[in-house]
Amino acid sequence: MKPKQQVNADVVARAISKAVENAPDASRAALGDLLETLARLDSKIAVRCSDAAAGILLQLSPSQQAFFLAHALALAAQPRVAGEFFCRCADLLQHLDEDAFRSWVEKGRAIGQENEAAAVAFFRQESHASISALQELRKTVHIAEVTRLLHLFCTAIAGRTVGVKSTAEAPEELIRKGHHLPLTDGKSIYLPGLISRSASHRENFEEYKVLAAHQAGYIEFGTFELDIDALLDHPALAAFERKGKVVDSSLLASHYELFFQMFDEPHLVRDIFFALEDGRIDFRLREKYRGLAPELAKVAASSLNERPEPLSLPLQEALVESLIRLSISGQIEEDLPHEALPIYRRMCGFFSRVLRPHATVTDSAVATASIYSALHGLPNISLRSPSCPDALREAHDTPLSAPPADARSDGKLSPTEVFPYQPVQPVAYRGQTAPELVQLAQSLEILRDGITRAEEDGIPLTRELLEELLRRGAKIKISQMTAKQLAEASGLFITDLKGVLQEKLKQLTPEERRKFAKLLEQALVLKREDRVSERVFYYDEWDYLIGDYRPRWCRVREIPLEGGSGEIVARIQKEYSALIATVRRHFQRIRPEMLKRVKRLKMGEEIELNDAVDAVIERRAGLTPSERIYQKRDRRTRDVATAFLLDLSASTDEWVVEQPMPPQGHRLPPARRSLFDIFARGDAEAATADSRMPETAKRVIDVEREALVIMAEALESLGDEYAIYGFSGYGREDIEFFPIKDFSERYSEQARRRIGALKPRKSTRMGPAIRHTLAKLAATGCRLKVLILLSDGYPQDFDYGPDRSSRDYGLHDTTVALQEARRNNIHTFCVTVDQAGNDYLREMCRGENYLVVKKPSALPRILPRVYRGLTV
Amino acid sequence: MSEREMERLGGVERFFEEHYFTEQPYYLPIRDEVEVFRAAFSERLPVLLKGPTGCGKTRFIEYMAYTLQQERIKQGIESPDTATSPLITVACHEDLSASDLVGRYLLKDEETVWIDGPLTRAVKIGAICYLDEIVEARKDTTVLIHPLADYRRILPIEKKGQMIHAHENFLLVISYNPGYQSVLKNLKHSTRQRFVAIDFDYPPREAEARIIVHESGIDMRAADQLALLGEKVRHLREHGLEEGVSTRLLIYAGKLMVSGITPRRACELAVAKSITDDRELEQVVTEITRSIFES
Ligand SMILES: Nc1ncnc2c1ncn2[C@@H]1O[C@H](COP(=O)(O)OP(=O)(O)O)[C@@H](O)[C@H]1O
Ligand SMILES: [Mg+2]
């Protein structure tokens, strides 16, 4: 353990006294006690806790504070443990009752007696023991438990790949109204980190489903397809059209922005629009998903309890609030002032138009304009104001087509009476999705894809092409000015377009530019995530320090390898043609064993009845019958699946340094297990091959590649199932897994090109790569499953364990991953060119299932023998 | 000789079926498959039906065989009294060999009798011969298929030293499910290229709902919900549920519902548990079911 760096005593004392001062009266003494105790043992932790104290206690009721502080104090003998507990566990009290909380803490404390690090992980809620204990105790559902389930659920509903994440991971610019509110960016759905409102786990999960379905509903029911051109011709929008046309200041604007900009009161129009559109989505959900409807109704009903009373709000807000309530519950508000009822009824009429089975987002937009017309001229005055009835009566008299004169300016009302319109409180279960950003991001993506494709094909980007790209679903408009520039420069090449865009960017205000850059970046990020989102996998990791798994700790992304050429493989095939022929011959000798019941033999263990009968009959019929009527039973079926897992870490870039030749007879490493015979047999061949091989300098990766090519050639002739994967990555969130040839895939030109594209990358986090490969092997359903790991060193990654300089964590995790393989009946074998391999492989691979290749350039010859040894 | 006669002779497994229809098999055309098949048949081009299991391939060929025969009868080309089976189907499996298809000698009393296999029989009587899941069969069957599938239209019967020319109305139809491709079991290019391929997939929601109504007897509303379930579950085809869910399974669920089992339970039995072993995927399917059905 690192020596504790202690903090200056003054600083500590100041931090503590400030924390105590800021604490609620009732908790001061207990907090002071705790912090002083911590300070005596570990001043750094005391400072950390002091700084966090105010925020933590704020979440708790006075009685909870006392309860929580008492628990923290009980843990204080282990300050790191107490620190984690204090800083991370307060919010659990919202979700566990006190008894459950107490028994959970007790469990963590007991673990701490044995292993402090394990208790730290426990209270960070990162260890398996901790999470599973919580799961048993609580009604709360955490997003992590249901991520994959909801991801698949939403994907099924929306009909396209939709990721599910916690709102904590949402891009900052999408968070508009609060960190807990759900939202979607069109690619992923962000949901609150936990839900615990209801009394049971199941009900809370149902609420997750409702939240997810509402966001997925935006996608399924076309919220992001709002098309301004479809709206502009609509009579209801005629009054606003003038405004729509002047919008030409920004470079690109989504159709939503253009729509909202038609109206003077941005908040008012948005509130109306979302009341209608969310109402429409809920309606469509209820119609289509009848089983979900009751759950939706429940969540909706409980959201009503959190909303303000319409009567407590000024006129405009009261009417909008009534509309929202109507859209949530379908119930007509009765309590509005008598004079307000006609307007309200008109609003109800417009709303009912979106409650139709085929209503689209266009209907919501049209109804929005109608309701806006009815509302925006009203003064936002208190409902109790004496001038309220007059103002309302006046509004009725004004025809809808001409928006009523602004009541605020005609002098009848004193300005003090009129409140500025305040946006409504968001409806929690409907969240805070910003459709304009989704449209922008999606459109930028369409544009960018189109541009890149045109660029690759060398097609000049004309205005027509650009327009075509936009027509193909992009819901943005390019300003007149940009369009003109594009038109003038006809036959413009992409690079020029970039120039024009850049030029245009310069004209933007810094604010606009920042926004644009951000959106562009976001589109890129979304794109990147999209490519892989369906191919992301999570795996637990073994932390030997806490003696427990860290659940879902590692994120493995499957990434298609691109850009290699088949030439590299062709060259290897040529260079090694002699070896390939030899290996093939050897492998062909294995072949006959493949037939599972060998029939039609001239002699054998027993007579095959069908064939025998045929033979008898044929003889009677005067034909010459076949003599092949015997069969051999019990021959082993060759039912083998092998995965080759390739370390693509940066270190494979190193040049192969050959050890001086050992004297004859000791050429190969002392073989372990029965592989010995095989190596011995192949030895003479290897020697002759050696002398013929040109000894050009090679890197580890080149040798690995050669070995793979030869292996693949051999296996093609044998017909065994096999797969080749590479892995690398950086950090637990980003393990890269490259399928080169999957089990079901042919050894095609494409696969060969991928072998050519292999190159050294980043770190070597072996555990998750092994686990992912195991999952693939298990899926083959073959009887004999083998994983062969090719590496050049010990497992390592920058966050593979708390101490970067120690290999222990990674070795332990890899060892456990290999144990998991054995538990699942999968054979593993590690081949390394790391000469220090003996030191750690013995433990990692349990004794004998490994091989240190002394002479890396011999790998191509050795690998096929390893394979035979393992599978024959 | 009919299949029944053969059975009487004993010793023959029922790996094929000779179809006689008393009425038109129900088939709802999804795209232009009926026209394409007609065109192929009129040119006597062999046909490959490609598509996942349970999406209507067999039913389609039953419908086509019946319909084309009825048309011949109407035109007076065939007589209703002497009409033979228009369709012989063979479910291929890994032990199915060429002689299973062509025929073999059997013992009868002190004599040996030659019994035609289903393929020979179809070639002789002018039926459509449907080899279902052809890739499953032994490799020696390709020797038969190739000369039948090109302009020669002949079937060599090695054991009898014969060569038969196919009847005018004979047509070879094979099916192939690209879904569970494996390296070892792939349709050979040389085979594939002899056939006109017709792609099949699960029907769109409205059509599927109508099929479910017809086949299971459930009401339209429930059938529509089942079809919705099918549509949604098939969105997961790239996420671990490679085969999606077949129309056949949805029909099973419908039948269970008709017999009084609650929709949620029926779908759990017929759908969720049938299509995956992955517990989490099963749970996803269950959640989708729960979202669609009230009970
Ligand atoms: N287009 C269709 N018209 C009528 N029934 C269909 C159709 N598609 C599927 N079916 C129904 O689905 C069931 C399964 O289809 P089937 O033809 O056996 O599938 P396949 O041969 O493709 O495996 C059929 O029994 C039938 O009830
Ligand atoms: Mg390395």
Coordinates of C-alpha atoms and ligand atoms in Angstrom, one line a residue, chain B residues 26-30 33 52-60 130 132 203 211 215 247-248 251, ligand 1:
Chain B
Y26 CA -54.6 -21.9 -48.4
Y27 CA -51.9 -19.7 -49.4
L28 CA -51.7 -15.9 -49.2
P29 CA -49.4 -14.5 -51.9
I30 CA -46.9 -12.0 -50.4
E33 CA -43.8 -15.4 -56.0
P52 CA -36.1 -19.1 -43.0
T53 CA -37.9 -22.0 -41.5
G54 CA -41.7 -21.7 -41.1
C55 CA -42.3 -18.8 -43.5
G56 CA -44.6 -20.6 -45.9
K57 CA -42.3 -22.3 -48.4
T58 CA -43.9 -25.7 -48.1
R59 CA -47.4 -24.3 -48.1
F60 CA -46.5 -22.3 -51.2
Y130 CA -39.9 -30.8 -53.4
D132 CA -36.8 -29.7 -48.4
P203 CA -45.0 -12.0 -44.2
I211 CA -52.7 -16.1 -42.1
E215 CA -54.7 -21.2 -39.7
T247 CA -45.2 -17.8 -38.8
R248 CA -45.6 -21.4 -37.8
I251 CA -49.9 -19.9 -35.4
Ligands
LIG1 N1 -48.2 -16.9 -47.2 C1 -48.8 -17.9 -46.5 N2 -50.0 -18.2 -46.7 C2 -50.6 -19.1 -46.0 N3 -50.1 -19.8 -44.9 C3 -48.8 -19.4 -44.6 C4 -48.1 -18.5 -45.4 N4 -46.9 -18.3 -44.8 C5 -46.9 -19.1 -43.7 N5 -48.0 -19.8 -43.6 C6 -48.3 -20.7 -42.5 O1 -47.1 -21.0 -41.8 C7 -47.0 -22.4 -41.7 C8 -45.5 -22.7 -41.8 O2 -45.2 -22.6 -43.2 P1 -44.4 -23.7 -43.9 O3 -44.8 -23.6 -45.4 O4 -44.5 -25.0 -43.3 O5 -42.9 -23.2 -43.7 P2 -41.5 -23.6 -44.4 O6 -41.8 -24.7 -45.3 O7 -41.0 -22.3 -45.0 O8 -40.7 -24.0 -43.2 C9 -47.8 -23.0 -42.7 O9 -48.3 -24.2 -42.2 C10 -48.9 -22.0 -42.9 O10 -49.9 -22.3 -41.9

